[in-house]
XYZ file of C-alpha atoms in Angstrom:
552
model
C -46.963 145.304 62.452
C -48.875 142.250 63.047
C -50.913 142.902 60.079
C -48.062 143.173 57.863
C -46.637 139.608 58.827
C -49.764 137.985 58.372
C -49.982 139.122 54.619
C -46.327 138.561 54.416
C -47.585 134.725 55.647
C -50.808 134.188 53.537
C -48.294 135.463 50.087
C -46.022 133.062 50.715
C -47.964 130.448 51.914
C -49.949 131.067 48.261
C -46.350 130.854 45.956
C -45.766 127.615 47.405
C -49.249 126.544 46.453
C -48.803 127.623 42.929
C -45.302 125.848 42.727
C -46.924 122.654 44.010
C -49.323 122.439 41.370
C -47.211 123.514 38.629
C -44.874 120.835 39.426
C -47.826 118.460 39.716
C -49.217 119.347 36.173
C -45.422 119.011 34.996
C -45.001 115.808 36.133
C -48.046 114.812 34.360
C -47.548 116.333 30.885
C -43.839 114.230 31.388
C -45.389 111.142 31.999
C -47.847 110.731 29.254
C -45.093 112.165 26.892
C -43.334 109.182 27.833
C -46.085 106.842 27.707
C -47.351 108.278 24.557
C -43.431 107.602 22.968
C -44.007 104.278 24.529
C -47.258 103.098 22.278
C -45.544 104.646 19.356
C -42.497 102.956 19.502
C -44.476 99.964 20.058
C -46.593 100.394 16.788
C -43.230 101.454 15.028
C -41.690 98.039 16.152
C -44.703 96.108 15.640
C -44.278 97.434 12.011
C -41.244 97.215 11.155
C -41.695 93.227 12.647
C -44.126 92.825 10.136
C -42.629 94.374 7.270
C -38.877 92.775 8.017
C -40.262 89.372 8.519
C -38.834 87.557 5.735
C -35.187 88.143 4.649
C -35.649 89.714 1.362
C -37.358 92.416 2.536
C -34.773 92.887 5.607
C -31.988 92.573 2.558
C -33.718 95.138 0.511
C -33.597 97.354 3.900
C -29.656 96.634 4.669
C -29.171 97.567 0.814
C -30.720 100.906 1.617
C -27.598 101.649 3.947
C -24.889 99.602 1.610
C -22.541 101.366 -0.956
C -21.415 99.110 -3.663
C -17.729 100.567 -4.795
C -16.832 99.432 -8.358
C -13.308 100.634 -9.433
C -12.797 100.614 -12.919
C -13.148 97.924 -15.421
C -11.020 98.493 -18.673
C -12.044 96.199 -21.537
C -8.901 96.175 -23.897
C -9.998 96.978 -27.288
C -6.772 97.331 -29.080
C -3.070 99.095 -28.279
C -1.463 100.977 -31.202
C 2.198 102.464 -31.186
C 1.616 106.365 -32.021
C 2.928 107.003 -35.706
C 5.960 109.603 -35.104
C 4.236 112.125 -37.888
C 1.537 113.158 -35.646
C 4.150 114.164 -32.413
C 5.033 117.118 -32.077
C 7.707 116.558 -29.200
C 10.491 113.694 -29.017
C 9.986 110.247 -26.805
C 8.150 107.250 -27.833
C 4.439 106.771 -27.327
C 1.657 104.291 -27.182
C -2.235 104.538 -27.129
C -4.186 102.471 -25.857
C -8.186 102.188 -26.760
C -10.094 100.508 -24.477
C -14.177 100.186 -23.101
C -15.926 101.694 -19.662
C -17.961 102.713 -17.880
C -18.237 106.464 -18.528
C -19.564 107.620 -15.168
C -16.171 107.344 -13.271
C -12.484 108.156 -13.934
C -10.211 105.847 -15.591
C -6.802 106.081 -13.741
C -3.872 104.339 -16.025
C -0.181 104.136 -15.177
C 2.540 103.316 -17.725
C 5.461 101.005 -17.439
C 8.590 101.111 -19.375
C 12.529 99.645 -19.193
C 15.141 102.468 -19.360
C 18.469 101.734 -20.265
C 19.353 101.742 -16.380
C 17.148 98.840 -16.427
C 14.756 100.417 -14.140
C 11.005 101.575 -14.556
C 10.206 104.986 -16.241
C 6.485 105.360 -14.892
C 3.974 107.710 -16.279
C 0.492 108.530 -15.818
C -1.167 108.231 -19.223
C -3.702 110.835 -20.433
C -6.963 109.182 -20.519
C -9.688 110.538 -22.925
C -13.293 109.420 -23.792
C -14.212 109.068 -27.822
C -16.617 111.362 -27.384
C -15.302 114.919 -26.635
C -16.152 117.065 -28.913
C -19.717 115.920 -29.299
C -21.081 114.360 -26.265
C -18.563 115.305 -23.883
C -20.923 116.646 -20.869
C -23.816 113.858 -21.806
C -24.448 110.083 -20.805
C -26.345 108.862 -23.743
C -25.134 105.604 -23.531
C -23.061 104.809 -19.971
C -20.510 102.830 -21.262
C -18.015 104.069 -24.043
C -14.280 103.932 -25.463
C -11.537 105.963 -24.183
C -8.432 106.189 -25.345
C -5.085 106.362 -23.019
C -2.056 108.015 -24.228
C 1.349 107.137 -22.932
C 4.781 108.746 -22.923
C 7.122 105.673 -22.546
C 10.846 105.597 -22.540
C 12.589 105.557 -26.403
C 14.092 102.360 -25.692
C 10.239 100.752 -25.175
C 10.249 98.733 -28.940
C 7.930 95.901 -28.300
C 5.877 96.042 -24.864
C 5.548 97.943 -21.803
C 3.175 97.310 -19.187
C -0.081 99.308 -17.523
C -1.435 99.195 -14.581
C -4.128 101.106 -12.603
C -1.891 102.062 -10.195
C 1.958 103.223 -10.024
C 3.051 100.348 -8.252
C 4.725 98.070 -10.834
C 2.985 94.957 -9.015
C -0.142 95.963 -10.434
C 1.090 95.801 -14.030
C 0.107 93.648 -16.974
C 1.762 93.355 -19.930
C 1.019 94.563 -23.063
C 2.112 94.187 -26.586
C 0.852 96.791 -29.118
C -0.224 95.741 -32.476
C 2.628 95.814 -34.860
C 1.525 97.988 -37.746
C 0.685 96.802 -40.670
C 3.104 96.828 -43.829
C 1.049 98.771 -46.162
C 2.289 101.572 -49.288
C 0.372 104.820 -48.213
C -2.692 104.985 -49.081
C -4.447 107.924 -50.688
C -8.346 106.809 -48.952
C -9.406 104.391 -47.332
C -12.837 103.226 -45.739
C -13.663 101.739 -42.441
C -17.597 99.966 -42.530
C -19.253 99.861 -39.739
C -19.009 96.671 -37.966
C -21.155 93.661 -39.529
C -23.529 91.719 -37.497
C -26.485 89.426 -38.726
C -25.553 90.690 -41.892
C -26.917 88.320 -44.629
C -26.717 91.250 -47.767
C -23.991 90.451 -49.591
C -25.435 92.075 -52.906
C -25.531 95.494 -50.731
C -21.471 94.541 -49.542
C -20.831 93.922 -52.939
C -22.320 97.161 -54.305
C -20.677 98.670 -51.556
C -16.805 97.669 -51.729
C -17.179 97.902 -55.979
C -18.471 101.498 -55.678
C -15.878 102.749 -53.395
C -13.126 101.100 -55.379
C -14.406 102.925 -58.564
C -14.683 106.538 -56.754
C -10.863 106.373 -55.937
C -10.377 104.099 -52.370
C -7.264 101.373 -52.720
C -8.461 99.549 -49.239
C -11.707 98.874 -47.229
C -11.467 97.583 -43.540
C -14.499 95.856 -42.710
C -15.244 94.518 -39.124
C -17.285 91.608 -38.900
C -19.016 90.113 -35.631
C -21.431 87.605 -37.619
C -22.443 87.525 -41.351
C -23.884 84.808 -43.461
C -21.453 81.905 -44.999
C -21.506 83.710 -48.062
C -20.829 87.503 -46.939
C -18.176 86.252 -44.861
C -16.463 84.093 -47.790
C -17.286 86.889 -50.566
C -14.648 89.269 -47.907
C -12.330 86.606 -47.909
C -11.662 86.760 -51.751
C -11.923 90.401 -51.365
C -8.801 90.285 -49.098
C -7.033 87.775 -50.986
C -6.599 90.422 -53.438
C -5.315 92.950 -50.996
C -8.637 94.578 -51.487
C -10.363 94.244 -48.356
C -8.586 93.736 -44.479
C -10.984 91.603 -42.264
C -10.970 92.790 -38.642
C -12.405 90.274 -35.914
C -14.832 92.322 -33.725
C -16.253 89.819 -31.462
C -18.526 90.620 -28.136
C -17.588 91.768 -25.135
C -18.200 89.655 -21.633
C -20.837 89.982 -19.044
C -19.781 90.964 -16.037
C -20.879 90.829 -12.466
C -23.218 93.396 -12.502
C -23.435 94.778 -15.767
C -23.705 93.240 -20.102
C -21.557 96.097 -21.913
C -23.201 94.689 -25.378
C -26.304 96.420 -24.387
C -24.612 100.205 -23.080
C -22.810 101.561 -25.938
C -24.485 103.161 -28.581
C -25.250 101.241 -31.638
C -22.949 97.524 -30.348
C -20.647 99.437 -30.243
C -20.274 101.643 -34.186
C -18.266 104.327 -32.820
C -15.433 101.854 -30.976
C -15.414 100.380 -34.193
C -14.700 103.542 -36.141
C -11.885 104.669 -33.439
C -10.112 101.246 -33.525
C -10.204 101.314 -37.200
C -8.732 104.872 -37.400
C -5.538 103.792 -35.084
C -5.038 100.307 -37.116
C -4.936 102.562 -40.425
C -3.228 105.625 -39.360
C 0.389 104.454 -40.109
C -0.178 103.992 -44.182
C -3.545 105.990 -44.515
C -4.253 110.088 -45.451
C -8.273 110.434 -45.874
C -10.320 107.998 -43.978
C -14.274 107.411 -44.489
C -16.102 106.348 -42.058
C -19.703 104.857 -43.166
C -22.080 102.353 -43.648
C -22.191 99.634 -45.605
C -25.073 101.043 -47.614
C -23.678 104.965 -47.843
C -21.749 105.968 -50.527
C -20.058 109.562 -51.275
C -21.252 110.554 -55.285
C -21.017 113.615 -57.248
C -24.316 116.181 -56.515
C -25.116 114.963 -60.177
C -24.640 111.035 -60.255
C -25.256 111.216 -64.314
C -21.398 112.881 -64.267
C -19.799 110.510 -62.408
C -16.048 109.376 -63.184
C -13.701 106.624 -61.925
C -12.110 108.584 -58.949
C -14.404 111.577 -58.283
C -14.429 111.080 -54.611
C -10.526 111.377 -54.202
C -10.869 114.523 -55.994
C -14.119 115.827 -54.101
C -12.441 114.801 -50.613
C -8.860 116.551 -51.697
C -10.466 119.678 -52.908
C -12.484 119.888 -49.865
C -9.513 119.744 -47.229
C -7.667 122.332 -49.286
C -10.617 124.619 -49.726
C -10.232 123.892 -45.536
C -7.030 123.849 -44.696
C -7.712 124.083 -40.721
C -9.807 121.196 -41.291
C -9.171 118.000 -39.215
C -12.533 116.452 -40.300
C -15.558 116.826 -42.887
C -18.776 116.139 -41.788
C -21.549 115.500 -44.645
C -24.828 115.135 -44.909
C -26.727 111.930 -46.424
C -29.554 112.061 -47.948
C -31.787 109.378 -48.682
C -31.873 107.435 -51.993
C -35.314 106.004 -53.466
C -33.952 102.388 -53.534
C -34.931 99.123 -55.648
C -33.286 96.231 -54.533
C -32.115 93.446 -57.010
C -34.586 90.970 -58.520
C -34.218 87.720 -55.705
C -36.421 86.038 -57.274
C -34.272 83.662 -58.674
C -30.992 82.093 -57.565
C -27.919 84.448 -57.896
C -24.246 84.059 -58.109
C -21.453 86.652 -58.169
C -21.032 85.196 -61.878
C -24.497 86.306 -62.642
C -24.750 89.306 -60.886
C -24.641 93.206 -62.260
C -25.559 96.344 -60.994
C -28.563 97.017 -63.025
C -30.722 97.452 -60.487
C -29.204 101.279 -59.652
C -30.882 102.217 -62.664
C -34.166 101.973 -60.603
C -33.149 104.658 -57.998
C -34.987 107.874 -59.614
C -34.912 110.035 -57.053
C -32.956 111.442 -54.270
C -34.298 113.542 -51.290
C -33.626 117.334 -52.208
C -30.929 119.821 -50.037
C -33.300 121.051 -47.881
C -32.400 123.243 -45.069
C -33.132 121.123 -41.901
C -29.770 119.410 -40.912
C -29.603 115.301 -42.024
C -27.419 113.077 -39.993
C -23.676 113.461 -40.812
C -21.243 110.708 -42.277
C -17.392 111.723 -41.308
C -14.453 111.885 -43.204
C -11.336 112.366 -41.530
C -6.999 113.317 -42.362
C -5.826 110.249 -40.237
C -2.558 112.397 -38.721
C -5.797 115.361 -37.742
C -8.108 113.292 -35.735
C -8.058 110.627 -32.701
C -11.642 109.514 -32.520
C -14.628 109.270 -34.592
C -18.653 109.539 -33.226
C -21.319 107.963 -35.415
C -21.986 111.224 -36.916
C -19.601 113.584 -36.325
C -15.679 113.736 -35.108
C -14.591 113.717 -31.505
C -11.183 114.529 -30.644
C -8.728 116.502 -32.921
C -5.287 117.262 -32.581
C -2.765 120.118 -32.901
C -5.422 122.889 -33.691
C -8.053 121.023 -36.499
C -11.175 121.698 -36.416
C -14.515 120.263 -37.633
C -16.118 121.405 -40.728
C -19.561 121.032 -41.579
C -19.597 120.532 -45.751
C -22.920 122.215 -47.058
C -25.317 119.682 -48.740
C -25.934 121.612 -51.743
C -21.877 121.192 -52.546
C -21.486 117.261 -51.257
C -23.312 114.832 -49.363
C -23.899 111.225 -49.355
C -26.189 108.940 -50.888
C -28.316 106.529 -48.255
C -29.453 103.371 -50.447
C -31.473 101.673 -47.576
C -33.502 98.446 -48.052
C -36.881 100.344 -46.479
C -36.154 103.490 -49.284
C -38.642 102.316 -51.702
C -39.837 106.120 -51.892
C -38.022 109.103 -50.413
C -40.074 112.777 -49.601
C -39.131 115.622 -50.975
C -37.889 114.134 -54.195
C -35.215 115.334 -56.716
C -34.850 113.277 -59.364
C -31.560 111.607 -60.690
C -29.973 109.427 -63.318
C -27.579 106.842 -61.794
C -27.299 104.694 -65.212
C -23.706 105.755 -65.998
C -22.690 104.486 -62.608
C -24.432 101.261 -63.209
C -22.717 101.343 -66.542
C -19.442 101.727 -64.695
C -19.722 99.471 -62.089
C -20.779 96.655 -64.262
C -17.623 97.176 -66.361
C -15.512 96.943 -63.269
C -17.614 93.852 -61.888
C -16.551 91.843 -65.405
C -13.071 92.243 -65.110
C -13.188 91.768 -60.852
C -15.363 88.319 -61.726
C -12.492 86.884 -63.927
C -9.926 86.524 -60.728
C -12.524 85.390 -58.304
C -12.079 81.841 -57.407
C -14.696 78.733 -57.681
C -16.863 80.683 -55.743
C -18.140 83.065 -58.563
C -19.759 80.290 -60.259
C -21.506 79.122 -56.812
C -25.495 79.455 -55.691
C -25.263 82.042 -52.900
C -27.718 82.509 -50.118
C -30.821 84.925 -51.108
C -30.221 88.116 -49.483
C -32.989 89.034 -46.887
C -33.369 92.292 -45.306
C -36.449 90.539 -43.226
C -34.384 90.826 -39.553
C -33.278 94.648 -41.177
C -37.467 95.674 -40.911
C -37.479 93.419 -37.629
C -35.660 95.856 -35.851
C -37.403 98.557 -37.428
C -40.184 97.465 -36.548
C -39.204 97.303 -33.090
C -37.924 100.628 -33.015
C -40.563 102.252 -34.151
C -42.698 100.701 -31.606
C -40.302 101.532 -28.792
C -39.886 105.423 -29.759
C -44.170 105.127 -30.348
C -44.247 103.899 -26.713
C -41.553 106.713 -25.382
C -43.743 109.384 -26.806
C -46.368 109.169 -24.851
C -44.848 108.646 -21.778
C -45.327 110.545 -18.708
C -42.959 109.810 -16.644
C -39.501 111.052 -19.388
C -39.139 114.452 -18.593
C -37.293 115.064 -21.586
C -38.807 112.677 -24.018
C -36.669 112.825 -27.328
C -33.844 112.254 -25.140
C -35.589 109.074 -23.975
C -36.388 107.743 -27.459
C -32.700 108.440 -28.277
C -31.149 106.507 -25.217
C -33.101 103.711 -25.841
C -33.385 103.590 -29.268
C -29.893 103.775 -29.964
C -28.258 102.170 -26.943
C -30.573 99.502 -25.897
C -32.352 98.292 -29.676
C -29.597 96.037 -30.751
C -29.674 94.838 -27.416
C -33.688 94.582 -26.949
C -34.771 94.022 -29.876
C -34.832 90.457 -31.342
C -35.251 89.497 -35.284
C -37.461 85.994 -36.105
C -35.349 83.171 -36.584
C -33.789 82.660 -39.981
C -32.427 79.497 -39.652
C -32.008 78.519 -43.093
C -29.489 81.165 -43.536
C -25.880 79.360 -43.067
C -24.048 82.071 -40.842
C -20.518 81.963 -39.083
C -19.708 84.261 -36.390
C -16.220 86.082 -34.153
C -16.009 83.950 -31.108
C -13.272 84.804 -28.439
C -12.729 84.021 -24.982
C -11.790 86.623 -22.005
C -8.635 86.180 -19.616
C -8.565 89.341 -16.845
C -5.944 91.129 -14.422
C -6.728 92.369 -11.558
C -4.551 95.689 -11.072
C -4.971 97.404 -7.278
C -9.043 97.690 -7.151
C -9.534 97.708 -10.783
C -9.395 95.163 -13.994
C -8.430 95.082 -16.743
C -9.918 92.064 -19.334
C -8.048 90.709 -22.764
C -9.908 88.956 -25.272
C -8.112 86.059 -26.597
C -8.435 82.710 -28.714
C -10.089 85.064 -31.221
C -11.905 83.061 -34.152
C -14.320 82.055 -36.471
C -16.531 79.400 -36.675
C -20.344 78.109 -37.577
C -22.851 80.786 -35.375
C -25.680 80.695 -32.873
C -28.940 80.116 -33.772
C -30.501 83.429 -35.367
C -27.020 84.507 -36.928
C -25.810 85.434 -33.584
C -22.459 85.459 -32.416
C -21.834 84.098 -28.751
C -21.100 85.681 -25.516
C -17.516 85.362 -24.877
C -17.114 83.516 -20.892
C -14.020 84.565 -18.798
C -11.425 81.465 -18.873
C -8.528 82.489 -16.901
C -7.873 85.417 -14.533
C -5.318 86.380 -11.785
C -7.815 86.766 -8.825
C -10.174 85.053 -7.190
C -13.310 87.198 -8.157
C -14.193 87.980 -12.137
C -14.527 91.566 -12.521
């Protein structure tokens, strides 16, 4: 019994032994854990003492954990009342077109007086241009949208918008009256004009269209030399030509709009001109100022062939909203500038030169767009965007139309097919004669030497920036690369050498903004022309007036 006790003594005597030292060697491991955390958060704030020392770097750190929230930012581009042939239910309805940014949502309210002499508010249906073809992409990360709304029948002259549905948010707006026009069986809208010193290419341009069956040309202009500009002016004194004022947009806080839309801005162009010429227009072109629509076989050509081509087309296509052709390149001589020229003087003899065309090959060319105005709500540089009531888009095979590219770098063209274009030179010459005899004094004036020097500037520079893209490592996908910034950011970039003995004038505006709930919206206004910035340039439009206390 004894025996039994004294094991029973020495086992516990040894547990407690064992506990003692395990809580020993715990205590231990817990303090140099906490010592250990000590030193290191030591170093850490040693560290970051260094590194935060001067305020930049501790603002760069505070940015890390800042969110900047930009509501949107509506650049007005143009209103237009919707022509009551292309509804297809009862009310009254406006559109308006406006710029941004196309990363975030674009919420729009509509005001309008009822009879009741209260407000009938809608939310408008807000689109971007580009459905259709870039709908799911950001090339560019601004672009125009265009917001639809369903306003009361009684709304004649204005209504208001806002970016809320409180009416205290609301700003005015007046749509642009259409214009009194007889309907017109085609017309053209150019591509906006900027540095453009050519006039012997705007000439060409606005004669050969007349010829193939167009009865108006809208041309926007941004900046063109003295002589351009005044050779439109006698165009629309003869109800020939309609001048639209497409000045720049303003810089905002954060962000220069100029440089993130593709092209300055083509395709806003194109959409604005398709609203201002819906009302008294059926077939629209869309194009360049140096791309023309001819017969496969120039050597046929007739006054009025492209009417006919374009009207044969759409009823060979009947569910067609939009025709999309190919261009193909033209080899191209420009006129002799050797010696001083006048519209008196000048001819078209120089087509004669242009031997060759590139041949219908199978690889797809870029597309130039032709549109029915009542089909179609917005047009992309090369193909259509957003069609209505069912149309579709249809591709027109090269081998049975396409468009001729007479660019000033064309002097030779692969793939060659050759061509005859003296009986349109024979034509247009004919035309010019009795066109010259109506001009005023100007005909008989020396006009500036065309250049197309600034023209290979920029090609110059994109060719060096898409050289520069390819053999980058970091673009994952590369083309995609050369396209964003060749196409958004060149105009923008890229800078021509200074012509300064070119006399130029240039759009100028200034910018009044509204500030509706968390977003603005921003009206150009005192739109005009006058002498431009150095380099042919026209000038960044500054904010003026505004209904807040911070510019958008």
């Amino acid at each position: 019994e004894m025996q039994r006790t004294v094991l029973r003594t020495l086992s516990t005597l040894q547990r407690k032994l064992r506990m003692c030292s395990n809580q020993r060697a715990s205590t231990i491991g817990d303090w140099t854990f906490r010592i250990s955390l000590i030193i290191f958060a030591f170093l850490c704030g040693f560290a970051w003492y260094t590194r935060t020392i001067n305020m930049w770097a501790m603002k760069n750190i505070g940015d890390t954990f800042l969110r900047k929230d930009i509501n949107t930012r509506q650049i007005i581009l143009g209103s237009f009342w919707r022509d009551e042939r292309e509804q297809n239910v009862d009310g009254r309805f406006a559109v308006i077109h406006f710029l941004g940014d196309g990363r975030i949502e674009h919420p729009l309210y509509c005001f309008s007086i009822q009879a009741n002499n209260r407000y009938l508010i809608t939310r408008a249906t807000v689109q971007r241009i580009h459905r259709g073809k870039r709908a799911s992409s950001d090339i560019c990360s601004w672009a125009g949208h265009i917001a639809e709304c369903d306003l009361d029948v009684h709304a004649m002259k204005e209504f208001k918008i806002s970016t809320t549905p409180n009416v205290e948010d609301a700003m005015l707006v007046t749509p642009e009256a259409p214009l009194r026009e007889a309907r017109h069986d085609m017309v053209v809208c150019m591509a906006p004009m900027y540095i453009y010193t050519d006039w012997e290419i705007l000439v060409t341009g606005i004669e050969l269209w007349l010829a193939m069956g167009a009865t108006k040309v809208v041309v926007p202009v941004q900046s063109a030399s003295s002589a351009t500009y005044r050779i439109l002016q006698e165009y629309e004194r003869k109800g020939i030509v309609i001048i639209r004022h497409w000045p720049k947009w303003p810089i905002m806080s954060d962000t220069n709009p100029n440089g993130l839309v593709l092209s300055r801005g083509i395709e806003e162009s194109h959409v604005n001109c398709l609203f201002f010429v819906k009302q008294w227009a059926d077939i629209v072109v869309f194009s360049d100022i140096d791309d023309f629509l001819l017969p496969l076989d120039p050597s046929t050509v007739s006054p009025g062939d492209n009417l006919q081509i374009l009207r044969n087309l759409f009823a060979e296509h009947p569910q067609a909203g939009s025709l999309l052709f190919e261009h193909r390149d033209v080899q191209f001589v420009p006129p002799n500038r050797q010696e001083d020229q006048s519209l008196a003087n000048f001819n078209f003899e120089f087509l004669r030169n242009s031997k060759n065309k590139m041949n219908c090959n199978v690889w797809r060319m870029k597309t130039r767009v032709v549109v029915n105005a009542s089909r179609v709500d917005s047009v992309n540089m090369h193909e259509t965007g957003i069609h209505r009531f069912g149309y579709v888009q249809t591709r027109i095979p090269c081998r049975q139309a396409h468009f001729y590219h007479l660019r000033h770098s064309h002097n030779t063209v692969p793939s060659p097919t050759p061509i005859n274009m003296s009986p349109l030179a024979d034509m247009l010459n004919k035309q010019w004669q009795t066109r010259i005899e109506s001009f005023t004094s100007l005909k008989s004036e020396v006009l500036n030497k065309t250049n197309t020097e600034y023209l290979e500037d920029f090609d110059r520079c994109m060719g060096a920036i898409n050289d520069e893209h390819w053999t980058m490592k970091a673009c994952f996908l590369q083309l995609m690369c050369t396209i964003l910034v060749s196409r958004c950011l060149t105009p923008h970039v890229c800078f021509s050498r200074l012509r300064r003995d070119v006399d130029c004038v240039a759009v100028a505006s200034e910018y009044e903004f509204y500030r509706s709930g968390k977003g603005y919206f921003m009206n150009p206004i005192n739109i005009r022309v006058q002498k431009s910035e150095v380099n042919c340039e026209s000038p960044v439009p500054p904010f003026t007036s505004g209904n807040h206390y911070f510019a958008p």
